[in-house]
Amino acid sequence: MDTHHPVVYADDTTRAQILAVEGRRREALLAVDIAVLDDLYDDSLVHTHAPGLTHNKAQLLDHVASRKAYLDIARGPLTIRVIGDVAIVTGRITNRLDSPDGTERVMRGQVIQVLRRCEDDAWRFISFQMTPDGEHVWPATDAERAGLADTTIEQTGSAT
């Protein structure tokens, strides 16, 4: 039995499906629609927030319901790679959030999301990791200055 699956960029159909799921996630977080989030998140979800706080699915749903923190979520270009029935999404995010004191804050960074195609053919999130923008101690390399600094990987050709 051949279980080897090459890493490839998502075809147009899969890319549209994943972008639609990410759009539903965004809208559900803004609306605090726990039923939709419950459907979008796999029971095995591991969600690590920018400060390092890590939740399972139940904890994340409770966190979203009690905090109601999301005011806006904007995504930059997303790179979507697929390995069999697993999709890996990377790209920029900007979250506009409410704070306990009623002020707004903005959190920007790079996100890695992993989804799996489930038995019902729906894509569900199994992992989320946000790395917030931080201080850049080292000067940019020549490649970064040449256009790679936005951390977006051009989605053309083979990923392997």
mmCIF file of N, CA and C in Angstrom, residues 19-114:
data_model
loop_
_atom_site.group_PDB
_atom_site.id
_atom_site.type_symbol
_atom_site.label_atom_id
_atom_site.label_comp_id
_atom_site.label_asym_id
_atom_site.label_seq_id
_atom_site.Cartn_x
_atom_site.Cartn_y
_atom_site.Cartn_z
ATOM 1 N N LEU A 19 -10.457 28.583 1.484
ATOM 2 C CA LEU A 19 -10.706 30.003 1.698
ATOM 3 C C LEU A 19 -12.128 30.241 2.218
ATOM 4 N N ALA A 20 -13.072 29.449 1.751
ATOM 5 C CA ALA A 20 -14.455 29.568 2.238
ATOM 6 C C ALA A 20 -14.544 29.170 3.702
ATOM 7 N N VAL A 21 -13.847 28.110 4.094
ATOM 8 C CA VAL A 21 -13.846 27.677 5.498
ATOM 9 C C VAL A 21 -13.189 28.754 6.364
ATOM 10 N N GLU A 22 -12.096 29.326 5.902
ATOM 11 C CA GLU A 22 -11.443 30.402 6.652
ATOM 12 C C GLU A 22 -12.369 31.618 6.745
ATOM 13 N N GLY A 23 -13.089 31.918 5.701
ATOM 14 C CA GLY A 23 -14.058 33.014 5.741
ATOM 15 C C GLY A 23 -15.167 32.763 6.750
ATOM 16 N N ARG A 24 -15.654 31.520 6.794
ATOM 17 C CA ARG A 24 -16.682 31.154 7.791
ATOM 18 C C ARG A 24 -16.133 31.267 9.212
ATOM 19 N N ARG A 25 -14.868 30.883 9.401
ATOM 20 C CA ARG A 25 -14.232 30.993 10.718
ATOM 21 C C ARG A 25 -14.168 32.457 11.144
ATOM 22 N N ARG A 26 -13.749 33.313 10.237
ATOM 23 C CA ARG A 26 -13.661 34.746 10.516
ATOM 24 C C ARG A 26 -15.025 35.296 10.914
ATOM 25 N N GLU A 27 -16.023 35.035 10.106
ATOM 26 C CA GLU A 27 -17.372 35.552 10.378
ATOM 27 C C GLU A 27 -17.928 35.009 11.693
ATOM 28 N N ALA A 28 -17.683 33.744 11.973
ATOM 29 C CA ALA A 28 -18.190 33.137 13.212
ATOM 30 C C ALA A 28 -17.497 33.726 14.436
ATOM 31 N N LEU A 29 -16.202 34.000 14.350
ATOM 32 C CA LEU A 29 -15.504 34.631 15.470
ATOM 33 C C LEU A 29 -16.046 36.034 15.720
ATOM 34 N N LEU A 30 -16.283 36.796 14.660
ATOM 35 C CA LEU A 30 -16.800 38.160 14.811
ATOM 36 C C LEU A 30 -18.215 38.156 15.376
ATOM 37 N N ALA A 31 -19.025 37.181 14.966
ATOM 38 C CA ALA A 31 -20.416 37.092 15.419
ATOM 39 C C ALA A 31 -20.567 36.291 16.709
ATOM 40 N N VAL A 32 -19.476 35.726 17.206
ATOM 41 C CA VAL A 32 -19.485 34.825 18.365
ATOM 42 C C VAL A 32 -20.527 33.721 18.130
ATOM 43 N N ASP A 33 -20.442 33.112 16.951
ATOM 44 C CA ASP A 33 -21.354 32.029 16.565
ATOM 45 C C ASP A 33 -20.707 30.696 16.944
ATOM 46 N N ILE A 34 -20.951 30.260 18.146
ATOM 47 C CA ILE A 34 -20.296 29.072 18.696
ATOM 48 C C ILE A 34 -20.717 27.809 17.942
ATOM 49 N N ALA A 35 -21.960 27.747 17.469
ATOM 50 C CA ALA A 35 -22.417 26.564 16.721
ATOM 51 C C ALA A 35 -21.615 26.394 15.436
ATOM 52 N N VAL A 36 -21.359 27.464 14.730
ATOM 53 C CA VAL A 36 -20.570 27.383 13.495
ATOM 54 C C VAL A 36 -19.132 27.004 13.825
ATOM 55 N N LEU A 37 -18.559 27.639 14.846
ATOM 56 C CA LEU A 37 -17.183 27.306 15.236
ATOM 57 C C LEU A 37 -17.075 25.848 15.665
ATOM 58 N N ASP A 38 -18.077 25.346 16.378
ATOM 59 C CA ASP A 38 -18.094 23.944 16.794
ATOM 60 C C ASP A 38 -18.017 23.016 15.587
ATOM 61 N N ASP A 39 -18.681 23.399 14.507
ATOM 62 C CA ASP A 39 -18.649 22.594 13.285
ATOM 63 C C ASP A 39 -17.321 22.741 12.531
ATOM 64 N N LEU A 40 -16.731 23.925 12.566
ATOM 65 C CA LEU A 40 -15.492 24.186 11.818
ATOM 66 C C LEU A 40 -14.256 23.603 12.481
ATOM 67 N N TYR A 41 -14.300 23.443 13.801
ATOM 68 C CA TYR A 41 -13.151 22.943 14.542
ATOM 69 C C TYR A 41 -13.290 21.447 14.771
ATOM 70 N N ASP A 42 -12.268 20.708 14.406
ATOM 71 C CA ASP A 42 -12.214 19.272 14.657
ATOM 72 C C ASP A 42 -12.118 19.035 16.164
ATOM 73 N N ASP A 43 -12.623 17.910 16.618
ATOM 74 C CA ASP A 43 -12.547 17.583 18.044
ATOM 75 C C ASP A 43 -11.107 17.496 18.548
ATOM 76 N N SER A 44 -10.152 17.275 17.640
ATOM 77 C CA SER A 44 -8.745 17.167 18.024
ATOM 78 C C SER A 44 -8.015 18.509 18.011
ATOM 79 N N LEU A 45 -8.728 19.619 17.834
ATOM 80 C CA LEU A 45 -8.117 20.938 17.676
ATOM 81 C C LEU A 45 -7.109 21.274 18.779
ATOM 82 N N VAL A 46 -5.969 21.828 18.354
ATOM 83 C CA VAL A 46 -4.994 22.460 19.239
ATOM 84 C C VAL A 46 -4.822 23.879 18.701
ATOM 85 N N HIS A 47 -5.200 24.873 19.514
ATOM 86 C CA HIS A 47 -5.189 26.279 19.088
ATOM 87 C C HIS A 47 -4.271 27.058 20.015
ATOM 88 N N THR A 48 -3.165 27.581 19.453
ATOM 89 C CA THR A 48 -2.216 28.355 20.241
ATOM 90 C C THR A 48 -2.332 29.822 19.857
ATOM 91 N N HIS A 49 -2.731 30.641 20.818
ATOM 92 C CA HIS A 49 -2.877 32.084 20.623
ATOM 93 C C HIS A 49 -1.496 32.745 20.587
ATOM 94 N N ALA A 50 -1.460 33.992 20.141
ATOM 95 C CA ALA A 50 -0.204 34.732 20.016
ATOM 96 C C ALA A 50 0.612 34.772 21.310
ATOM 97 N N PRO A 51 0.006 34.961 22.488
ATOM 98 C CA PRO A 51 0.827 34.991 23.704
ATOM 99 C C PRO A 51 1.310 33.621 24.162
ATOM 100 N N GLY A 52 0.910 32.542 23.465
ATOM 101 C CA GLY A 52 1.352 31.203 23.834
ATOM 102 C C GLY A 52 0.306 30.383 24.555
ATOM 103 N N LEU A 53 -0.815 30.976 24.910
ATOM 104 C CA LEU A 53 -1.903 30.245 25.547
ATOM 105 C C LEU A 53 -2.445 29.208 24.558
ATOM 106 N N THR A 54 -2.528 27.955 24.984
ATOM 107 C CA THR A 54 -2.967 26.876 24.106
ATOM 108 C C THR A 54 -4.262 26.286 24.626
ATOM 109 N N HIS A 55 -5.223 26.123 23.716
ATOM 110 C CA HIS A 55 -6.540 25.584 24.049
ATOM 111 C C HIS A 55 -6.851 24.344 23.235
ATOM 112 N N ASN A 56 -7.652 23.454 23.808
ATOM 113 C CA ASN A 56 -8.294 22.411 23.009
ATOM 114 C C ASN A 56 -9.606 23.007 22.498
ATOM 115 N N LYS A 57 -10.388 22.238 21.793
ATOM 116 C CA LYS A 57 -11.613 22.751 21.179
ATOM 117 C C LYS A 57 -12.578 23.314 22.222
ATOM 118 N N ALA A 58 -12.877 22.560 23.255
ATOM 119 C CA ALA A 58 -13.838 23.011 24.266
ATOM 120 C C ALA A 58 -13.368 24.296 24.941
ATOM 121 N N GLN A 59 -12.086 24.362 25.265
ATOM 122 C CA GLN A 59 -11.546 25.552 25.904
ATOM 123 C C GLN A 59 -11.617 26.760 24.976
ATOM 124 N N LEU A 60 -11.313 26.554 23.696
ATOM 125 C CA LEU A 60 -11.363 27.661 22.743
ATOM 126 C C LEU A 60 -12.787 28.177 22.570
ATOM 127 N N LEU A 61 -13.752 27.277 22.445
ATOM 128 C CA LEU A 61 -15.139 27.705 22.296
ATOM 129 C C LEU A 61 -15.591 28.500 23.519
ATOM 130 N N ASP A 62 -15.215 28.062 24.711
ATOM 131 C CA ASP A 62 -15.545 28.789 25.928
ATOM 132 C C ASP A 62 -14.856 30.154 25.950
ATOM 133 N N HIS A 63 -13.608 30.181 25.534
ATOM 134 C CA HIS A 63 -12.821 31.423 25.479
ATOM 135 C C HIS A 63 -13.490 32.441 24.548
ATOM 136 N N VAL A 64 -13.871 32.002 23.362
ATOM 137 C CA VAL A 64 -14.514 32.899 22.387
ATOM 138 C C VAL A 64 -15.852 33.395 22.940
ATOM 139 N N ALA A 65 -16.640 32.491 23.515
ATOM 140 C CA ALA A 65 -17.963 32.860 24.019
ATOM 141 C C ALA A 65 -17.869 33.839 25.189
ATOM 142 N N SER A 66 -16.908 33.662 26.064
ATOM 143 C CA SER A 66 -16.816 34.518 27.245
ATOM 144 C C SER A 66 -16.097 35.834 26.976
ATOM 145 N N ARG A 67 -15.123 35.839 26.062
ATOM 146 C CA ARG A 67 -14.339 37.052 25.814
ATOM 147 C C ARG A 67 -15.019 37.995 24.811
ATOM 148 N N LYS A 68 -15.612 37.427 23.764
ATOM 149 C CA LYS A 68 -16.228 38.249 22.701
ATOM 150 C C LYS A 68 -15.274 39.362 22.267
ATOM 151 N N ALA A 69 -14.024 39.000 22.015
ATOM 152 C CA ALA A 69 -12.959 39.985 21.827
ATOM 153 C C ALA A 69 -12.754 40.447 20.388
ATOM 154 N N TYR A 70 -13.178 39.656 19.396
ATOM 155 C CA TYR A 70 -12.832 39.970 18.009
ATOM 156 C C TYR A 70 -13.711 41.090 17.453
ATOM 157 N N LEU A 71 -13.063 42.170 17.021
ATOM 158 C CA LEU A 71 -13.751 43.285 16.374
ATOM 159 C C LEU A 71 -13.572 43.236 14.861
ATOM 160 N N ASP A 72 -12.427 42.722 14.419
ATOM 161 C CA ASP A 72 -12.173 42.532 12.988
ATOM 162 C C ASP A 72 -10.999 41.575 12.833
ATOM 163 N N ILE A 73 -11.009 40.844 11.730
ATOM 164 C CA ILE A 73 -9.926 39.928 11.380
ATOM 165 C C ILE A 73 -9.653 40.127 9.899
ATOM 166 N N ALA A 74 -8.430 40.483 9.562
ATOM 167 C CA ALA A 74 -8.054 40.669 8.156
ATOM 168 C C ALA A 74 -6.912 39.716 7.829
ATOM 169 N N ARG A 75 -7.008 39.075 6.687
ATOM 170 C CA ARG A 75 -5.965 38.149 6.238
ATOM 171 C C ARG A 75 -5.271 38.724 5.016
ATOM 172 N N GLY A 76 -3.984 38.451 4.920
ATOM 173 C CA GLY A 76 -3.227 38.773 3.717
ATOM 174 C C GLY A 76 -3.313 37.591 2.776
ATOM 175 N N PRO A 77 -2.493 37.578 1.726
ATOM 176 C CA PRO A 77 -2.476 36.426 0.818
ATOM 177 C C PRO A 77 -2.126 35.149 1.573
ATOM 178 N N LEU A 78 -2.820 34.072 1.245
ATOM 179 C CA LEU A 78 -2.602 32.803 1.928
ATOM 180 C C LEU A 78 -1.988 31.790 0.981
ATOM 181 N N THR A 79 -1.006 31.077 1.475
ATOM 182 C CA THR A 79 -0.415 29.960 0.755
ATOM 183 C C THR A 79 -1.064 28.696 1.296
ATOM 184 N N ILE A 80 -1.567 27.857 0.393
ATOM 185 C CA ILE A 80 -2.250 26.629 0.806
ATOM 186 C C ILE A 80 -1.556 25.450 0.141
ATOM 187 N N ARG A 81 -0.972 24.600 0.977
ATOM 188 C CA ARG A 81 -0.337 23.373 0.505
ATOM 189 C C ARG A 81 -1.156 22.199 1.000
ATOM 190 N N VAL A 82 -1.145 21.125 0.229
ATOM 191 C CA VAL A 82 -1.962 19.959 0.552
ATOM 192 C C VAL A 82 -1.086 18.713 0.554
ATOM 193 N N ILE A 83 -1.341 17.855 1.538
ATOM 194 C CA ILE A 83 -0.721 16.534 1.619
ATOM 195 C C ILE A 83 -1.869 15.565 1.840
ATOM 196 N N GLY A 84 -2.311 14.903 0.787
ATOM 197 C CA GLY A 84 -3.458 14.000 0.911
ATOM 198 C C GLY A 84 -4.691 14.772 1.342
ATOM 199 N N ASP A 85 -5.265 14.404 2.486
ATOM 200 C CA ASP A 85 -6.462 15.060 3.010
ATOM 201 C C ASP A 85 -6.141 16.072 4.104
ATOM 202 N N VAL A 86 -4.916 16.608 4.078
ATOM 203 C CA VAL A 86 -4.489 17.621 5.038
ATOM 204 C C VAL A 86 -4.060 18.860 4.267
ATOM 205 N N ALA A 87 -4.529 20.020 4.732
ATOM 206 C CA ALA A 87 -4.147 21.295 4.125
ATOM 207 C C ALA A 87 -3.405 22.128 5.163
ATOM 208 N N ILE A 88 -2.325 22.770 4.720
ATOM 209 C CA ILE A 88 -1.530 23.652 5.572
ATOM 210 C C ILE A 88 -1.628 25.048 4.978
ATOM 211 N N VAL A 89 -2.146 25.968 5.781
ATOM 212 C CA VAL A 89 -2.373 27.341 5.340
ATOM 213 C C VAL A 89 -1.411 28.247 6.090
ATOM 214 N N THR A 90 -0.674 29.078 5.360
ATOM 215 C CA THR A 90 0.224 30.041 5.993
ATOM 216 C C THR A 90 -0.061 31.422 5.426
ATOM 217 N N GLY A 91 0.063 32.417 6.275
ATOM 218 C CA GLY A 91 -0.140 33.787 5.819
ATOM 219 C C GLY A 91 -0.307 34.751 6.968
ATOM 220 N N ARG A 92 -0.375 36.007 6.606
ATOM 221 C CA ARG A 92 -0.477 37.096 7.570
ATOM 222 C C ARG A 92 -1.901 37.241 8.095
ATOM 223 N N ILE A 93 -1.989 37.752 9.338
ATOM 224 C CA ILE A 93 -3.274 38.058 9.950
ATOM 225 C C ILE A 93 -3.137 39.346 10.746
ATOM 226 N N THR A 94 -4.205 40.111 10.751
ATOM 227 C CA THR A 94 -4.316 41.281 11.621
ATOM 228 C C THR A 94 -5.624 41.152 12.368
ATOM 229 N N ASN A 95 -5.542 41.059 13.690
ATOM 230 C CA ASN A 95 -6.723 40.978 14.545
ATOM 231 C C ASN A 95 -6.909 42.311 15.260
ATOM 232 N N ARG A 96 -8.111 42.847 15.163
ATOM 233 C CA ARG A 96 -8.490 44.007 15.971
ATOM 234 C C ARG A 96 -9.339 43.462 17.110
ATOM 235 N N LEU A 97 -8.890 43.707 18.334
ATOM 236 C CA LEU A 97 -9.474 43.041 19.499
ATOM 237 C C LEU A 97 -9.919 44.038 20.561
ATOM 238 N N ASP A 98 -10.956 43.653 21.271
ATOM 239 C CA ASP A 98 -11.391 44.382 22.447
ATOM 240 C C ASP A 98 -10.511 43.932 23.615
ATOM 241 N N SER A 99 -10.295 44.803 24.559
ATOM 242 C CA SER A 99 -9.520 44.480 25.755
ATOM 243 C C SER A 99 -10.426 44.565 26.975
ATOM 244 N N PRO A 100 -10.020 43.939 28.086
ATOM 245 C CA PRO A 100 -10.855 43.971 29.291
ATOM 246 C C PRO A 100 -11.205 45.385 29.759
ATOM 247 N N ASP A 101 -10.316 46.361 29.508
ATOM 248 C CA ASP A 101 -10.569 47.732 29.957
ATOM 249 C C ASP A 101 -11.392 48.540 28.946
ATOM 250 N N GLY A 102 -11.843 47.874 27.864
ATOM 251 C CA GLY A 102 -12.680 48.539 26.876
ATOM 252 C C GLY A 102 -11.921 49.212 25.750
ATOM 253 N N THR A 103 -10.600 49.186 25.802
ATOM 254 C CA THR A 103 -9.814 49.761 24.710
ATOM 255 C C THR A 103 -9.629 48.718 23.610
ATOM 256 N N GLU A 104 -9.253 49.193 22.445
ATOM 257 C CA GLU A 104 -8.966 48.293 21.325
ATOM 258 C C GLU A 104 -7.462 48.098 21.206
ATOM 259 N N ARG A 105 -7.089 46.906 20.740
ATOM 260 C CA ARG A 105 -5.689 46.631 20.438
ATOM 261 C C ARG A 105 -5.621 45.907 19.113
ATOM 262 N N VAL A 106 -4.488 46.009 18.458
ATOM 263 C CA VAL A 106 -4.278 45.349 17.173
ATOM 264 C C VAL A 106 -3.119 44.390 17.326
ATOM 265 N N MET A 107 -3.333 43.151 16.879
ATOM 266 C CA MET A 107 -2.312 42.109 16.928
ATOM 267 C C MET A 107 -2.064 41.653 15.492
ATOM 268 N N ARG A 108 -0.809 41.770 15.054
ATOM 269 C CA ARG A 108 -0.426 41.347 13.711
ATOM 270 C C ARG A 108 0.596 40.228 13.804
ATOM 271 N N GLY A 109 0.548 39.327 12.828
ATOM 272 C CA GLY A 109 1.539 38.272 12.825
ATOM 273 C C GLY A 109 1.349 37.300 11.695
ATOM 274 N N GLN A 110 2.056 36.207 11.808
ATOM 275 C CA GLN A 110 2.040 35.124 10.826
ATOM 276 C C GLN A 110 1.289 33.950 11.450
ATOM 277 N N VAL A 111 0.457 33.297 10.650
ATOM 278 C CA VAL A 111 -0.358 32.185 11.139
ATOM 279 C C VAL A 111 -0.072 30.927 10.329
ATOM 280 N N ILE A 112 -0.052 29.814 11.024
ATOM 281 C CA ILE A 112 -0.060 28.492 10.391
ATOM 282 C C ILE A 112 -1.328 27.795 10.863
ATOM 283 N N GLN A 113 -2.144 27.360 9.898
ATOM 284 C CA GLN A 113 -3.368 26.630 10.200
ATOM 285 C C GLN A 113 -3.299 25.288 9.480
ATOM 286 N N VAL A 114 -3.777 24.260 10.143
ATOM 287 C CA VAL A 114 -3.829 22.931 9.539
ATOM 288 C C VAL A 114 -5.283 22.475 9.564
#
